[in-house]
Amino acid sequence: MSIYTPPADWFKAPEGAERLWVGLALCWCIVMSIAMPYWHFYGKQNPTGEAYRVDPIEFAQRVGKFVETNKVGDYTAELNGVEIPVPIAEIAPGGDGYLLARMWAFFPILQLRKGQTYRLHISSQDLNHGFSIQPLNMNFQVVPGYDHVLTITPTSAGEFSIICNEFCGIGHHTMTGRIIVVE
Ligand SMILES: [Cu+2]
């Protein structure tokens, strides 16, 4: 209950400049509301992919097995002046490959062939990480307990960096990985 009764004519329809600005804002709201579904269907969006529940330890074991059977070499990564060998694993064309994200690295280095299609399983061993392939505009969340499956077909050869773009602690800025695409 108010302390006094407002006058009966308290509401006045906007007029003049106020009317113009409210009208402009309303038009823009309508444009943006149409743009959202439009961009969903016609914009170059990242695919949502598939996701399955997985136990983080079990996923790490699958990654280990994948690296054991598909290792083709070693890659020398450098961190703070220290050289660290990281295995390179090649995914069989049309097959399944595994990538593990953890504080603060991606494991292993993946090798792919241009024009072949792969199912790439990505998960995290500890906490939420990001999976962003540079310099492409691809960006995904990597959540522990979920096996995120991306169906990918590399269209150009070269070395691509993977960076984590979800802040994941003190070593976040060093969390990088690599995908090698060969002809
Ligand atoms: Cu991370």
XYZ file of C-alpha atoms and ligand atoms in Angstrom:
184
model
C 0.000 0.000 0.000
C 1.471 3.348 -1.000
C 1.576 6.243 1.431
C -0.548 8.358 -0.865
C -2.822 7.552 -3.731
C -1.213 8.294 -7.121
C -3.187 10.640 -9.350
C -5.559 8.838 -11.690
C -3.709 10.177 -14.781
C -0.204 9.055 -13.631
C 0.447 7.150 -16.858
C 1.183 9.195 -19.957
C 1.976 7.595 -23.298
C 5.520 8.456 -24.474
C 5.719 11.267 -26.930
C 8.309 13.151 -28.982
C 11.920 11.947 -28.655
C 10.997 9.295 -26.062
C 8.529 7.756 -28.479
C 11.205 7.716 -31.202
C 13.783 5.977 -28.977
C 11.341 3.405 -27.630
C 10.306 2.709 -31.245
C 13.920 2.280 -32.389
C 14.700 -0.048 -29.466
C 11.605 -2.132 -30.216
C 12.539 -2.435 -33.918
C 16.055 -3.555 -32.953
C 14.623 -6.163 -30.544
C 12.565 -7.599 -33.392
C 15.605 -7.642 -35.760
C 17.717 -9.466 -33.140
C 14.936 -11.961 -32.388
C 14.775 -12.882 -36.089
C 18.585 -12.956 -36.395
C 18.959 -15.660 -33.700
C 17.046 -18.479 -35.448
C 18.334 -17.272 -38.854
C 21.950 -17.503 -37.708
C 21.322 -20.903 -36.150
C 20.378 -22.352 -39.556
C 22.410 -20.249 -42.006
C 25.427 -19.074 -40.018
C 28.642 -21.111 -39.980
C 28.053 -22.623 -36.557
C 30.183 -25.210 -34.799
C 28.357 -28.530 -34.886
C 27.092 -29.636 -31.488
C 28.471 -33.173 -32.014
C 27.516 -36.117 -29.833
C 28.214 -36.688 -26.163
C 28.101 -39.786 -23.981
C 28.631 -40.345 -20.264
C 32.042 -41.834 -19.525
C 34.055 -42.521 -16.408
C 37.196 -40.279 -16.525
C 39.482 -43.170 -15.522
C 37.970 -45.459 -18.156
C 38.398 -42.732 -20.781
C 42.061 -42.282 -19.832
C 42.526 -46.050 -20.274
C 40.948 -45.892 -23.744
C 43.327 -43.054 -24.658
C 46.256 -45.136 -23.401
C 45.205 -48.113 -25.501
C 44.694 -45.902 -28.561
C 48.191 -44.434 -28.206
C 49.722 -47.875 -27.656
C 48.313 -49.277 -30.898
C 48.447 -46.150 -33.084
C 51.748 -44.522 -32.138
C 53.750 -43.389 -35.175
C 56.410 -41.248 -33.542
C 57.350 -38.734 -30.899
C 56.958 -35.006 -30.901
C 59.220 -32.812 -28.822
C 57.263 -30.173 -26.999
C 59.040 -27.458 -25.085
C 57.821 -26.093 -21.781
C 59.838 -23.462 -19.882
C 63.024 -24.560 -21.633
C 62.458 -28.257 -20.845
C 61.975 -30.655 -23.747
C 59.119 -33.089 -23.265
C 58.473 -35.979 -25.696
C 54.781 -36.421 -26.533
C 53.671 -39.444 -28.575
C 52.137 -38.853 -31.998
C 49.200 -41.182 -32.714
C 47.649 -41.565 -36.131
C 43.936 -42.262 -36.395
C 43.000 -44.922 -38.961
C 40.968 -43.298 -41.795
C 37.279 -43.543 -40.923
C 38.193 -44.702 -37.429
C 38.008 -43.459 -33.865
C 40.682 -41.312 -32.277
C 41.070 -40.186 -28.683
C 42.272 -36.974 -27.113
C 42.599 -36.408 -23.392
C 42.559 -32.946 -21.878
C 43.976 -32.494 -18.390
C 45.792 -29.878 -16.350
C 47.689 -28.638 -18.422
C 48.135 -30.552 -21.627
C 46.365 -32.357 -24.434
C 47.420 -35.967 -24.973
C 48.522 -37.299 -27.459
C 49.501 -35.357 -30.605
C 47.116 -36.494 -33.337
C 48.045 -37.204 -36.922
C 45.340 -37.144 -39.590
C 45.141 -37.368 -43.365
C 43.652 -34.619 -45.457
C 40.215 -35.467 -46.862
C 39.590 -38.450 -44.546
C 36.788 -38.471 -42.007
C 37.392 -39.301 -38.348
C 35.453 -39.646 -35.152
C 37.376 -37.765 -32.532
C 36.561 -38.560 -28.874
C 37.543 -35.831 -26.442
C 37.179 -35.780 -22.683
C 38.755 -34.254 -19.623
C 40.436 -36.094 -16.778
C 39.982 -33.404 -14.158
C 37.971 -30.252 -14.749
C 36.365 -28.172 -17.447
C 38.691 -27.398 -20.356
C 38.262 -25.886 -23.794
C 39.188 -27.297 -27.184
C 39.900 -24.646 -29.762
C 41.708 -25.410 -33.023
C 43.868 -22.546 -34.242
C 43.710 -20.721 -36.585
C 40.251 -22.140 -37.409
C 37.080 -20.840 -35.873
C 36.327 -24.032 -33.922
C 35.617 -24.024 -30.257
C 34.223 -26.703 -27.939
C 33.808 -27.367 -24.246
C 35.554 -30.408 -22.788
C 33.750 -31.575 -19.689
C 34.929 -34.412 -17.395
C 32.570 -37.392 -17.361
C 31.477 -36.800 -20.954
C 32.900 -38.324 -24.118
C 32.433 -35.598 -26.723
C 32.530 -37.074 -30.223
C 33.324 -34.762 -33.121
C 33.090 -36.016 -36.683
C 35.843 -34.163 -38.511
C 37.278 -34.065 -42.030
C 40.471 -32.011 -42.370
C 40.364 -29.912 -45.537
C 43.935 -28.606 -45.463
C 47.307 -30.054 -44.533
C 49.586 -28.542 -41.916
C 50.133 -28.302 -38.189
C 47.309 -26.943 -36.128
C 47.518 -25.841 -32.535
C 44.925 -26.750 -29.956
C 44.466 -24.303 -27.135
C 42.433 -24.521 -23.969
C 40.203 -21.499 -23.678
C 38.479 -22.289 -20.396
C 40.502 -20.968 -17.480
C 41.706 -24.125 -15.707
C 44.228 -22.967 -13.140
C 47.763 -21.681 -12.809
C 49.104 -23.498 -15.899
C 46.160 -22.656 -18.162
C 48.229 -20.443 -20.481
C 50.612 -23.342 -21.209
C 47.838 -25.792 -22.108
C 48.311 -26.446 -25.801
C 48.189 -29.457 -28.079
C 48.745 -30.244 -31.719
C 47.035 -31.855 -34.680
C 49.195 -32.730 -37.670
C 47.372 -33.094 -40.980
C 49.370 -34.796 -43.745
C 48.530 -34.998 -47.475
Cu 42.524 -26.280 -19.676
